Amino acid sequence: MLNRIIHSSLANRALVLIVSAVILMAGIWSLTRTEVDIFPDLTAPTVVVMTEAPGLAPEEVEREVSYPIEAAVNGATGIRRVRSTSSPGFSVVWVEFDWDTDVYLARQMVSERLAAVAENMPAGVNAPVLGPQASILGEMMIIGLTSDSTEVGMMELRTLADRVIRPRLLSIGGVSSVSVIGGDARELQILLDPAKMKAYGVNLNDLLAATESMNDNASGGVLYDFGNEYLVRADINTANPADIAASPIGGGLTVGHVARVRAGGAEPRIGAASVDGKPAVIITVTKQPGAGTIGLTQRIDSELDDLARTLPAGVEMRTDIFRQADFIRTSISNLQRTLLEGGLFVAIVLFFFLMNLRTTLISLVALPMSIFVTLLILHLLGFTINTMSLGGIAIAIGSLVDDAI
């Protein structure tokens, strides 16, 4: 069989050259279009179900929340494994599917199963929600916000990250989730004064009834006038503490008579962050499975450059804390250098051992052809160029030369 292939190739030299040229161009084309990543995605399709259960102990969370969810999703098609963790007030269930399962179909199946479970949850337990779709290597960038201005404190930095930067980053295709850590989460606080409450005869229930929906807009219906329709609404939503303090609680009294209203950081404070020893707000960006890290990083950098021009004076945005794209470029560059150096030494050794330039060149032709065929097959199968695939190619150089000789 091998002799027949050799004789056919020698008899059709022009065809062999044309086919080799086509394969070479196809390999170069696939090289420019194949995604580059640090490692292949080693995570099976997994759906994460998160449920908040305020006030419940871990044992109660496991019995009342985690176990019913596990039992409900276990019957879905293609499930490999279901595992969970229960902590005070919080349940996380991981539903792992077979490797060939489409992850979005898996999320749909789990959502349908959860619809029936949500109705039977204990009182006070929130409905189960699906976590963002991300892989184990999905964290691709960490952004730090610091301030040297006395007018921009940690609460303003956190608000800037939550209200401005996070929505802009989530609007970029390929971004799975954006998490904000550190700073003071802004909230309107009503600090009651027990002495004033006693003096005015106001109890806690009166204040709760007055403040329960005091900051919600309300509809007043439609007003008809000479054939025109006018929408009537009560626009009372406000973020001004003074407006909250002026809200009535009955008997001519307002909230400000018995309490102090202010904008302050949420308590208890959960999470802290720093950059180079300075208090900071950290933003972590996670990508979706299948999204190209380098291309997505470039789009994020472009968006951050636009945002940097609108930041308040004294606010610094650091984007070099962690960048998976830089690590990928460094790793791929090192492997490319290893391939080139390996090919160069192979050529030198072959020439001095064979002492024939033509034979050496014929043997060396197998190196780029084999590499480009490998890259073409990786592209057609939907795989990425990563440190593992390039490392395998670098190790295989010796075997390629032996086979060519």
mmCIF file of C-alpha atoms in Angstrom:
data_model
loop_
_atom_site.group_PDB
_atom_site.id
_atom_site.type_symbol
_atom_site.label_atom_id
_atom_site.label_comp_id
_atom_site.label_asym_id
_atom_site.label_seq_id
_atom_site.Cartn_x
_atom_site.Cartn_y
_atom_site.Cartn_z
ATOM 1 C CA MET A 1 0.000 0.000 0.000
ATOM 2 C CA LEU A 2 2.763 2.426 0.955
ATOM 3 C CA ASN A 3 4.756 1.587 -2.184
ATOM 4 C CA ARG A 4 1.677 2.251 -4.324
ATOM 5 C CA ILE A 5 1.218 5.697 -2.715
ATOM 6 C CA ILE A 6 4.893 6.538 -3.327
ATOM 7 C CA HIS A 7 4.753 5.463 -6.977
ATOM 8 C CA SER A 8 1.511 7.401 -7.551
ATOM 9 C CA SER A 9 3.030 10.520 -5.982
ATOM 10 C CA LEU A 10 6.148 10.290 -8.147
ATOM 11 C CA ALA A 11 4.044 9.788 -11.261
ATOM 12 C CA ASN A 12 1.855 12.810 -10.483
ATOM 13 C CA ARG A 13 4.330 15.384 -9.221
ATOM 14 C CA ALA A 14 2.287 18.381 -10.373
ATOM 15 C CA LEU A 15 -0.834 17.145 -8.601
ATOM 16 C CA VAL A 16 1.130 16.526 -5.403
ATOM 17 C CA LEU A 17 2.548 20.062 -5.540
ATOM 18 C CA ILE A 18 -0.902 21.570 -6.126
ATOM 19 C CA VAL A 19 -2.467 19.587 -3.273
ATOM 20 C CA SER A 20 0.446 20.535 -0.985
ATOM 21 C CA ALA A 21 0.032 24.218 -1.872
ATOM 22 C CA VAL A 22 -3.731 24.047 -1.196
ATOM 23 C CA ILE A 23 -3.125 22.369 2.173
ATOM 24 C CA LEU A 24 -0.495 24.985 3.009
ATOM 25 C CA MET A 25 -2.865 27.889 2.206
ATOM 26 C CA ALA A 26 -5.729 26.221 4.057
ATOM 27 C CA GLY A 27 -3.480 25.772 7.097
ATOM 28 C CA ILE A 28 -2.430 29.427 7.024
ATOM 29 C CA TRP A 29 -6.088 30.466 6.671
ATOM 30 C CA SER A 30 -7.129 28.313 9.641
ATOM 31 C CA LEU A 31 -4.223 29.674 11.700
ATOM 32 C CA THR A 32 -5.562 33.230 11.359
ATOM 33 C CA ARG A 33 -9.112 32.210 12.321
ATOM 34 C CA THR A 34 -8.623 29.648 15.078
ATOM 35 C CA GLU A 35 -9.209 30.923 18.615
ATOM 36 C CA VAL A 36 -6.143 31.108 20.854
ATOM 37 C CA ASP A 37 -6.520 30.215 24.527
ATOM 38 C CA ILE A 38 -4.423 29.239 27.507
ATOM 39 C CA PHE A 39 -5.860 25.708 27.913
ATOM 40 C CA PRO A 40 -8.626 23.747 26.222
ATOM 41 C CA ASP A 41 -11.995 23.904 27.956
ATOM 42 C CA LEU A 42 -11.824 20.975 30.378
ATOM 43 C CA THR A 43 -15.191 21.655 32.012
ATOM 44 C CA ALA A 44 -18.162 19.452 31.126
ATOM 45 C CA PRO A 45 -21.418 21.343 30.398
ATOM 46 C CA THR A 46 -22.543 22.435 33.852
ATOM 47 C CA VAL A 47 -25.550 24.395 35.075
ATOM 48 C CA VAL A 48 -25.321 26.133 38.447
ATOM 49 C CA VAL A 49 -28.513 26.653 40.480
ATOM 50 C CA MET A 50 -28.353 29.202 43.308
ATOM 51 C CA THR A 51 -31.013 29.750 45.948
ATOM 52 C CA GLU A 52 -31.130 32.258 48.789
ATOM 53 C CA ALA A 53 -32.768 31.039 52.003
ATOM 54 C CA PRO A 54 -32.432 33.849 54.579
ATOM 55 C CA GLY A 55 -32.395 32.721 58.187
ATOM 56 C CA LEU A 56 -31.983 28.984 57.562
ATOM 57 C CA ALA A 57 -29.135 26.941 59.046
ATOM 58 C CA PRO A 58 -27.002 24.745 56.740
ATOM 59 C CA GLU A 59 -28.882 21.599 57.814
ATOM 60 C CA GLU A 60 -32.219 23.229 57.014
ATOM 61 C CA VAL A 61 -30.926 24.562 53.707
ATOM 62 C CA GLU A 62 -29.797 21.081 52.723
ATOM 63 C CA ARG A 63 -33.066 19.428 53.760
ATOM 64 C CA GLU A 64 -35.552 22.058 52.585
ATOM 65 C CA VAL A 65 -33.786 23.538 49.549
ATOM 66 C CA SER A 66 -30.802 21.599 48.167
ATOM 67 C CA TYR A 67 -32.303 18.108 48.324
ATOM 68 C CA PRO A 68 -35.620 19.009 46.583
ATOM 69 C CA ILE A 69 -33.678 20.744 43.775
ATOM 70 C CA GLU A 70 -31.336 17.747 43.368
ATOM 71 C CA ALA A 71 -34.289 15.367 43.244
ATOM 72 C CA ALA A 72 -36.076 17.506 40.644
ATOM 73 C CA VAL A 73 -33.165 17.879 38.203
ATOM 74 C CA ASN A 74 -31.821 14.327 38.527
ATOM 75 C CA GLY A 75 -34.268 12.983 35.962
ATOM 76 C CA ALA A 76 -33.161 15.297 33.145
ATOM 77 C CA THR A 77 -31.621 13.693 30.061
ATOM 78 C CA GLY A 78 -27.855 13.395 29.849
ATOM 79 C CA ILE A 79 -26.972 14.161 33.487
ATOM 80 C CA ARG A 80 -23.647 12.767 34.687
ATOM 81 C CA ARG A 81 -23.529 14.070 38.223
ATOM 82 C CA VAL A 82 -25.414 16.349 40.623
ATOM 83 C CA ARG A 83 -23.690 17.843 43.657
ATOM 84 C CA SER A 84 -24.514 20.634 46.056
ATOM 85 C CA THR A 85 -23.243 22.718 48.932
ATOM 86 C CA SER A 86 -25.380 24.216 51.665
ATOM 87 C CA SER A 87 -24.242 27.135 53.774
ATOM 88 C CA PRO A 88 -26.121 29.454 56.144
ATOM 89 C CA GLY A 89 -28.892 31.002 54.050
ATOM 90 C CA PHE A 90 -27.546 29.866 50.686
ATOM 91 C CA SER A 91 -27.687 26.768 48.480
ATOM 92 C CA VAL A 92 -25.648 26.013 45.355
ATOM 93 C CA VAL A 93 -26.384 22.975 43.171
ATOM 94 C CA TRP A 94 -24.116 21.958 40.287
ATOM 95 C CA VAL A 95 -25.789 19.901 37.537
ATOM 96 C CA GLU A 96 -23.168 18.316 35.268
ATOM 97 C CA PHE A 97 -24.167 16.927 31.853
ATOM 98 C CA ASP A 98 -22.520 14.640 29.297
ATOM 99 C CA TRP A 99 -19.752 16.172 27.182
ATOM 100 C CA ASP A 100 -21.806 16.166 23.974
ATOM 101 C CA THR A 101 -24.749 18.057 25.542
ATOM 102 C CA ASP A 102 -25.434 21.565 24.306
ATOM 103 C CA VAL A 103 -25.058 23.794 27.359
ATOM 104 C CA TYR A 104 -28.018 26.011 26.418
ATOM 105 C CA LEU A 105 -30.272 22.974 25.999
ATOM 106 C CA ALA A 106 -29.057 21.821 29.427
ATOM 107 C CA ARG A 107 -30.010 25.193 30.956
ATOM 108 C CA GLN A 108 -33.450 24.941 29.355
ATOM 109 C CA MET A 109 -34.046 21.471 30.806
ATOM 110 C CA VAL A 110 -32.957 22.566 34.275
ATOM 111 C CA SER A 111 -35.177 25.684 34.085
ATOM 112 C CA GLU A 112 -38.211 23.538 33.278
ATOM 113 C CA ARG A 113 -37.479 21.247 36.227
ATOM 114 C CA LEU A 114 -37.055 24.193 38.590
ATOM 115 C CA ALA A 115 -40.423 25.700 37.659
ATOM 116 C CA ALA A 116 -42.251 23.029 39.685
ATOM 117 C CA VAL A 117 -39.770 23.123 42.588
ATOM 118 C CA ALA A 118 -40.085 26.891 43.113
ATOM 119 C CA GLU A 119 -43.766 26.545 44.038
ATOM 120 C CA ASN A 120 -42.985 24.169 46.917
ATOM 121 C CA MET A 121 -40.166 26.121 48.534
ATOM 122 C CA PRO A 122 -40.585 27.073 52.209
ATOM 123 C CA ALA A 123 -41.878 30.529 53.069
ATOM 124 C CA GLY A 124 -39.169 33.171 52.884
ATOM 125 C CA VAL A 125 -36.973 31.189 50.476
ATOM 126 C CA ASN A 126 -36.331 32.918 47.172
ATOM 127 C CA ALA A 127 -36.959 31.199 43.861
ATOM 128 C CA PRO A 128 -33.962 29.227 42.499
ATOM 129 C CA VAL A 129 -32.012 31.049 39.787
ATOM 130 C CA LEU A 130 -29.450 29.854 37.262
ATOM 131 C CA GLY A 131 -25.907 31.148 37.615
ATOM 132 C CA PRO A 132 -24.118 32.808 34.689
ATOM 133 C CA GLN A 133 -22.724 30.475 32.067
ATOM 134 C CA ALA A 134 -18.952 30.375 32.529
ATOM 135 C CA SER A 135 -16.099 27.863 32.465
ATOM 136 C CA ILE A 136 -13.478 27.033 35.083
ATOM 137 C CA LEU A 137 -10.952 29.176 33.160
ATOM 138 C CA GLY A 138 -13.451 31.955 32.494
ATOM 139 C CA GLU A 139 -11.984 34.696 34.707
ATOM 140 C CA MET A 140 -10.116 36.767 32.144
ATOM 141 C CA MET A 141 -9.538 40.228 33.604
ATOM 142 C CA ILE A 142 -9.409 42.084 36.918
ATOM 143 C CA ILE A 143 -9.912 45.856 36.950
ATOM 144 C CA GLY A 144 -9.070 48.084 39.915
ATOM 145 C CA LEU A 145 -10.556 51.484 40.778
ATOM 146 C CA THR A 146 -8.730 53.790 43.179
ATOM 147 C CA SER A 147 -9.212 57.437 44.087
ATOM 148 C CA ASP A 148 -6.826 60.169 45.179
ATOM 149 C CA SER A 149 -9.608 62.738 45.451
ATOM 150 C CA THR A 150 -11.276 63.660 48.735
ATOM 151 C CA GLU A 151 -14.532 64.187 46.835
ATOM 152 C CA VAL A 152 -14.652 60.606 45.554
ATOM 153 C CA GLY A 153 -14.754 58.140 48.425
ATOM 154 C CA MET A 154 -15.197 54.376 48.537
ATOM 155 C CA MET A 155 -18.984 54.683 48.311
ATOM 156 C CA GLU A 156 -18.760 56.785 45.151
ATOM 157 C CA LEU A 157 -16.245 54.328 43.653
ATOM 158 C CA ARG A 158 -18.573 51.391 44.356
ATOM 159 C CA THR A 159 -21.535 53.273 42.858
ATOM 160 C CA LEU A 160 -19.447 54.103 39.777
ATOM 161 C CA ALA A 161 -18.516 50.441 39.374
ATOM 162 C CA ASP A 162 -22.084 49.160 39.924
ATOM 163 C CA ARG A 163 -24.028 51.749 37.944
ATOM 164 C CA VAL A 164 -21.653 52.744 35.118
ATOM 165 C CA ILE A 165 -18.811 50.309 34.458
ATOM 166 C CA ARG A 166 -20.590 46.996 35.128
ATOM 167 C CA PRO A 167 -23.542 47.611 32.730
ATOM 168 C CA ARG A 168 -21.163 48.761 29.977
ATOM 169 C CA LEU A 169 -19.030 45.629 30.306
ATOM 170 C CA LEU A 170 -22.065 43.316 30.396
ATOM 171 C CA SER A 171 -23.225 44.792 27.081
ATOM 172 C CA ILE A 172 -20.127 43.375 25.317
ATOM 173 C CA GLY A 173 -20.764 40.125 23.485
ATOM 174 C CA GLY A 174 -18.911 37.200 25.081
ATOM 175 C CA VAL A 175 -18.930 38.557 28.653
ATOM 176 C CA SER A 176 -20.702 36.161 31.006
ATOM 177 C CA SER A 177 -20.633 38.049 34.308
ATOM 178 C CA VAL A 178 -19.071 41.070 35.973
ATOM 179 C CA SER A 179 -18.544 40.979 39.744
ATOM 180 C CA VAL A 180 -17.771 43.974 41.951
ATOM 181 C CA ILE A 181 -15.846 43.584 45.220
ATOM 182 C CA GLY A 182 -14.904 46.197 47.800
ATOM 183 C CA GLY A 183 -16.033 49.720 48.517
ATOM 184 C CA ASP A 184 -19.237 50.729 50.299
ATOM 185 C CA ALA A 185 -22.496 49.740 48.620
ATOM 186 C CA ARG A 186 -24.677 52.854 48.795
ATOM 187 C CA GLU A 187 -28.026 52.647 50.545
ATOM 188 C CA LEU A 188 -30.491 55.055 52.123
ATOM 189 C CA GLN A 189 -30.491 54.502 55.881
ATOM 190 C CA ILE A 190 -33.224 55.524 58.307
ATOM 191 C CA LEU A 191 -31.634 55.723 61.771
ATOM 192 C CA LEU A 192 -34.382 55.733 64.385
ATOM 193 C CA ASP A 193 -34.206 57.810 67.570
ATOM 194 C CA PRO A 194 -36.018 55.851 70.338
ATOM 195 C CA ALA A 195 -36.326 58.936 72.586
ATOM 196 C CA LYS A 196 -38.069 60.979 69.871
ATOM 197 C CA MET A 197 -40.293 58.037 68.966
ATOM 198 C CA LYS A 198 -41.417 57.786 72.577
ATOM 199 C CA ALA A 199 -41.949 61.528 72.839
ATOM 200 C CA TYR A 200 -44.128 61.644 69.706
ATOM 201 C CA GLY A 201 -45.890 58.363 70.464
ATOM 202 C CA VAL A 202 -44.692 56.653 67.300
ATOM 203 C CA ASN A 203 -43.963 52.936 67.323
ATOM 204 C CA LEU A 204 -41.972 50.778 64.920
ATOM 205 C CA ASN A 205 -45.058 49.458 63.141
ATOM 206 C CA ASP A 206 -46.113 53.016 62.274
ATOM 207 C CA LEU A 207 -42.734 53.695 60.690
ATOM 208 C CA LEU A 208 -42.735 50.380 58.826
ATOM 209 C CA ALA A 209 -46.174 51.070 57.395
ATOM 210 C CA ALA A 210 -45.125 54.575 56.301
ATOM 211 C CA THR A 211 -41.811 53.560 54.735
ATOM 212 C CA GLU A 212 -42.735 50.226 53.152
ATOM 213 C CA SER A 213 -43.582 51.676 49.727
ATOM 214 C CA MET A 214 -42.704 55.337 50.233
ATOM 215 C CA ASN A 215 -40.118 55.327 47.438
ATOM 216 C CA ASP A 216 -42.189 53.549 44.792
ATOM 217 C CA ASN A 217 -43.814 55.298 41.869
ATOM 218 C CA ALA A 218 -47.581 54.814 41.529
ATOM 219 C CA SER A 219 -50.033 54.966 38.641
ATOM 220 C CA GLY A 220 -52.987 57.352 38.762
ATOM 221 C CA GLY A 221 -54.790 55.987 35.736
ATOM 222 C CA VAL A 222 -55.770 57.950 32.631
ATOM 223 C CA LEU A 223 -57.409 61.376 32.438
ATOM 224 C CA TYR A 224 -59.702 62.011 29.455
ATOM 225 C CA ASP A 225 -60.082 65.609 28.358
ATOM 226 C CA PHE A 226 -61.667 66.729 25.066
ATOM 227 C CA GLY A 227 -60.738 63.523 23.286
ATOM 228 C CA ASN A 228 -57.175 63.455 24.630
ATOM 229 C CA GLU A 229 -55.748 60.906 27.023
ATOM 230 C CA TYR A 230 -53.329 61.998 29.746
ATOM 231 C CA LEU A 231 -51.394 59.462 31.769
ATOM 232 C CA VAL A 232 -51.432 60.318 35.468
ATOM 233 C CA ARG A 233 -48.676 58.982 37.680
ATOM 234 C CA ALA A 234 -47.094 59.756 41.026
ATOM 235 C CA ASP A 235 -43.374 60.228 40.454
ATOM 236 C CA ILE A 236 -42.116 59.983 44.019
ATOM 237 C CA ASN A 237 -39.000 57.842 43.580
ATOM 238 C CA THR A 238 -36.003 59.681 44.963
ATOM 239 C CA ALA A 239 -32.435 59.124 46.075
ATOM 240 C CA ASN A 240 -32.346 62.320 48.165
ATOM 241 C CA PRO A 241 -32.277 61.679 51.950
ATOM 242 C CA ALA A 242 -34.054 65.003 52.553
ATOM 243 C CA ASP A 243 -37.052 63.857 50.503
ATOM 244 C CA ILE A 244 -37.232 60.615 52.506
ATOM 245 C CA ALA A 245 -37.059 62.562 55.772
ATOM 246 C CA ALA A 246 -40.003 64.718 54.633
ATOM 247 C CA SER A 247 -42.268 61.686 54.076
ATOM 248 C CA PRO A 248 -45.377 61.745 56.322
ATOM 249 C CA ILE A 249 -46.092 59.052 58.874
ATOM 250 C CA GLY A 250 -49.409 60.468 60.136
ATOM 251 C CA GLY A 251 -50.580 63.020 62.698
ATOM 252 C CA GLY A 252 -48.617 65.797 61.013
ATOM 253 C CA LEU A 253 -45.353 63.996 61.678
ATOM 254 C CA THR A 254 -42.671 63.096 59.151
ATOM 255 C CA VAL A 255 -39.883 60.549 59.186
ATOM 256 C CA GLY A 256 -37.432 63.342 59.982
ATOM 257 C CA HIS A 257 -39.200 64.023 63.316
ATOM 258 C CA VAL A 258 -38.234 60.623 64.736
ATOM 259 C CA ALA A 259 -35.240 59.496 62.666
ATOM 260 C CA ARG A 260 -32.166 60.661 60.828
ATOM 261 C CA VAL A 261 -32.009 59.788 57.130
ATOM 262 C CA ARG A 262 -28.667 59.558 55.354
ATOM 263 C CA ALA A 263 -26.907 57.888 52.455
ATOM 264 C CA GLY A 264 -24.324 55.460 53.808
ATOM 265 C CA GLY A 265 -22.513 52.203 53.152
ATOM 266 C CA ALA A 266 -24.374 48.933 53.599
ATOM 267 C CA GLU A 267 -23.737 47.086 56.846
ATOM 268 C CA PRO A 268 -22.357 44.546 57.472
ATOM 269 C CA ARG A 269 -19.682 45.264 54.903
ATOM 270 C CA ILE A 270 -18.989 42.140 52.838
ATOM 271 C CA GLY A 271 -15.669 41.974 51.022
ATOM 272 C CA ALA A 272 -12.729 44.340 50.847
ATOM 273 C CA ALA A 273 -10.189 45.053 48.130
ATOM 274 C CA SER A 274 -6.950 46.959 47.639
ATOM 275 C CA VAL A 275 -4.522 47.800 44.840
ATOM 276 C CA ASP A 276 -0.874 48.337 45.785
ATOM 277 C CA GLY A 277 -1.923 48.717 49.423
ATOM 278 C CA LYS A 278 -4.560 51.380 48.685
ATOM 279 C CA PRO A 279 -8.284 50.752 49.332
ATOM 280 C CA ALA A 280 -9.935 50.007 46.009
ATOM 281 C CA VAL A 281 -12.924 48.552 44.210
ATOM 282 C CA ILE A 282 -12.139 45.420 42.208
ATOM 283 C CA ILE A 283 -14.106 44.374 39.116
ATOM 284 C CA THR A 284 -13.674 40.819 37.799
ATOM 285 C CA VAL A 285 -14.767 39.950 34.263
ATOM 286 C CA THR A 286 -15.717 36.378 33.332
ATOM 287 C CA LYS A 287 -16.155 35.234 29.742
ATOM 288 C CA GLN A 288 -18.666 32.844 28.229
ATOM 289 C CA PRO A 289 -17.541 29.376 27.091
ATOM 290 C CA GLY A 290 -16.280 29.466 23.526
ATOM 291 C CA ALA A 291 -15.523 33.193 23.537
ATOM 292 C CA GLY A 292 -12.047 34.086 22.285
ATOM 293 C CA THR A 293 -10.009 35.558 25.124
ATOM 294 C CA ILE A 294 -7.727 37.786 23.051
ATOM 295 C CA GLY A 295 -10.464 39.237 20.833
ATOM 296 C CA LEU A 296 -12.770 39.789 23.806
ATOM 297 C CA THR A 297 -9.962 41.467 25.767
ATOM 298 C CA GLN A 298 -9.423 43.902 22.906
ATOM 299 C CA ARG A 299 -13.129 44.834 22.897
ATOM 300 C CA ILE A 300 -13.111 45.288 26.678
ATOM 301 C CA ASP A 301 -9.997 47.489 26.472
ATOM 302 C CA SER A 302 -11.703 49.655 23.858
ATOM 303 C CA GLU A 303 -14.767 50.049 26.093
ATOM 304 C CA LEU A 304 -12.616 50.835 29.143
ATOM 305 C CA ASP A 305 -10.703 53.484 27.174
ATOM 306 C CA ASP A 306 -14.022 55.220 26.445
ATOM 307 C CA LEU A 307 -15.042 54.959 30.103
ATOM 308 C CA ALA A 308 -11.690 56.287 31.351
ATOM 309 C CA ARG A 309 -12.312 59.597 29.597
ATOM 310 C CA THR A 310 -15.532 60.112 31.580
ATOM 311 C CA LEU A 311 -14.236 59.197 35.054
ATOM 312 C CA PRO A 312 -14.259 61.870 37.760
ATOM 313 C CA ALA A 313 -11.010 63.694 38.465
ATOM 314 C CA GLY A 314 -8.698 61.725 40.744
ATOM 315 C CA VAL A 315 -10.126 58.298 39.873
ATOM 316 C CA GLU A 316 -7.601 55.850 38.404
ATOM 317 C CA MET A 317 -8.576 52.691 36.524
ATOM 318 C CA ARG A 318 -6.005 49.856 36.593
ATOM 319 C CA THR A 319 -6.400 47.134 33.954
ATOM 320 C CA ASP A 320 -3.032 45.393 34.400
ATOM 321 C CA ILE A 321 -3.760 43.575 37.675
ATOM 322 C CA PHE A 322 -4.642 40.324 35.923
ATOM 323 C CA ARG A 323 -5.042 39.792 32.191
ATOM 324 C CA GLN A 324 -5.396 36.252 30.911
ATOM 325 C CA ALA A 325 -4.700 37.522 27.372
ATOM 326 C CA ASP A 326 -1.168 38.617 28.378
ATOM 327 C CA PHE A 327 -0.455 35.191 29.835
ATOM 328 C CA ILE A 328 -1.754 33.563 26.645
ATOM 329 C CA ARG A 329 0.425 35.764 24.437
ATOM 330 C CA THR A 330 3.506 35.033 26.542
ATOM 331 C CA SER A 331 2.886 31.278 26.602
ATOM 332 C CA ILE A 332 2.143 31.045 22.884
ATOM 333 C CA SER A 333 5.170 33.215 22.067
ATOM 334 C CA ASN A 334 7.448 30.956 24.119
ATOM 335 C CA LEU A 335 6.112 27.852 22.389
ATOM 336 C CA GLN A 336 6.463 29.438 18.962
ATOM 337 C CA ARG A 337 10.106 30.250 19.747
ATOM 338 C CA THR A 338 10.606 26.662 20.912
ATOM 339 C CA LEU A 339 9.154 25.363 17.628
ATOM 340 C CA LEU A 340 11.422 27.609 15.552
ATOM 341 C CA GLU A 341 14.523 26.744 17.574
ATOM 342 C CA GLY A 342 13.667 23.056 17.428
ATOM 343 C CA GLY A 343 13.200 23.194 13.665
ATOM 344 C CA LEU A 344 16.504 25.065 13.252
ATOM 345 C CA PHE A 345 18.494 22.543 15.294
ATOM 346 C CA VAL A 346 16.817 19.642 13.461
ATOM 347 C CA ALA A 347 17.892 21.177 10.134
ATOM 348 C CA ILE A 348 21.483 21.609 11.314
ATOM 349 C CA VAL A 349 21.720 18.072 12.718
ATOM 350 C CA LEU A 350 20.141 16.570 9.599
ATOM 351 C CA PHE A 351 22.536 18.368 7.288
ATOM 352 C CA PHE A 352 25.663 17.286 9.167
ATOM 353 C CA PHE A 353 24.468 13.691 9.472
ATOM 354 C CA LEU A 354 23.174 13.284 5.926
ATOM 355 C CA MET A 355 25.688 15.665 4.280
ATOM 356 C CA ASN A 356 23.202 16.189 1.462
ATOM 357 C CA LEU A 357 21.318 19.471 1.093
ATOM 358 C CA ARG A 358 18.571 18.030 -1.124
ATOM 359 C CA THR A 359 17.796 15.152 1.238
ATOM 360 C CA THR A 360 17.779 17.580 4.172
ATOM 361 C CA LEU A 361 15.304 19.921 2.455
ATOM 362 C CA ILE A 362 13.004 17.034 1.508
ATOM 363 C CA SER A 363 12.942 15.868 5.129
ATOM 364 C CA LEU A 364 12.334 19.381 6.450
ATOM 365 C CA VAL A 365 9.317 19.935 4.159
ATOM 366 C CA ALA A 366 7.414 17.498 6.353
ATOM 367 C CA LEU A 367 7.652 19.868 9.343
ATOM 368 C CA PRO A 368 5.547 22.855 8.151
ATOM 369 C CA MET A 369 3.178 20.633 6.164
ATOM 370 C CA SER A 370 2.435 18.441 9.190
ATOM 371 C CA ILE A 371 1.981 21.464 11.458
ATOM 372 C CA PHE A 372 -0.412 23.225 9.069
ATOM 373 C CA VAL A 373 -2.434 20.022 8.538
ATOM 374 C CA THR A 374 -2.714 19.704 12.322
ATOM 375 C CA LEU A 375 -3.891 23.312 12.696
ATOM 376 C CA LEU A 376 -6.429 22.839 9.887
ATOM 377 C CA ILE A 377 -7.891 19.756 11.569
ATOM 378 C CA LEU A 378 -8.040 21.558 14.945
ATOM 379 C CA HIS A 379 -9.938 24.421 13.305
ATOM 380 C CA LEU A 380 -12.398 22.094 11.537
ATOM 381 C CA LEU A 381 -13.090 20.218 14.795
ATOM 382 C CA GLY A 382 -13.730 23.477 16.666
ATOM 383 C CA PHE A 383 -10.727 23.251 18.992
ATOM 384 C CA THR A 384 -8.469 26.125 20.024
ATOM 385 C CA ILE A 385 -4.756 26.731 19.689
ATOM 386 C CA ASN A 386 -3.434 26.481 23.238
ATOM 387 C CA THR A 387 -0.352 25.568 25.218
ATOM 388 C CA MET A 388 -1.258 21.875 25.241
ATOM 389 C CA SER A 389 -1.759 21.576 21.467
ATOM 390 C CA LEU A 390 1.344 23.603 20.624
ATOM 391 C CA GLY A 391 3.351 21.712 23.245
ATOM 392 C CA GLY A 392 2.319 18.425 21.606
ATOM 393 C CA ILE A 393 3.402 19.754 18.204
ATOM 394 C CA ALA A 394 6.778 20.825 19.637
ATOM 395 C CA ILE A 395 7.352 17.377 21.148
ATOM 396 C CA ALA A 396 6.338 15.678 17.876
ATOM 397 C CA ILE A 397 9.042 17.431 15.801
ATOM 398 C CA GLY A 398 11.507 14.610 16.385
ATOM 399 C CA SER A 399 9.022 11.926 15.307
ATOM 400 C CA LEU A 400 8.081 13.971 12.214
ATOM 401 C CA VAL A 401 11.699 14.130 11.086
ATOM 402 C CA ASP A 402 12.251 10.414 11.714
ATOM 403 C CA ASP A 403 9.206 9.542 9.613
ATOM 404 C CA ALA A 404 10.284 11.939 6.850
ATOM 405 C CA ILE A 405 13.745 10.372 6.661
#
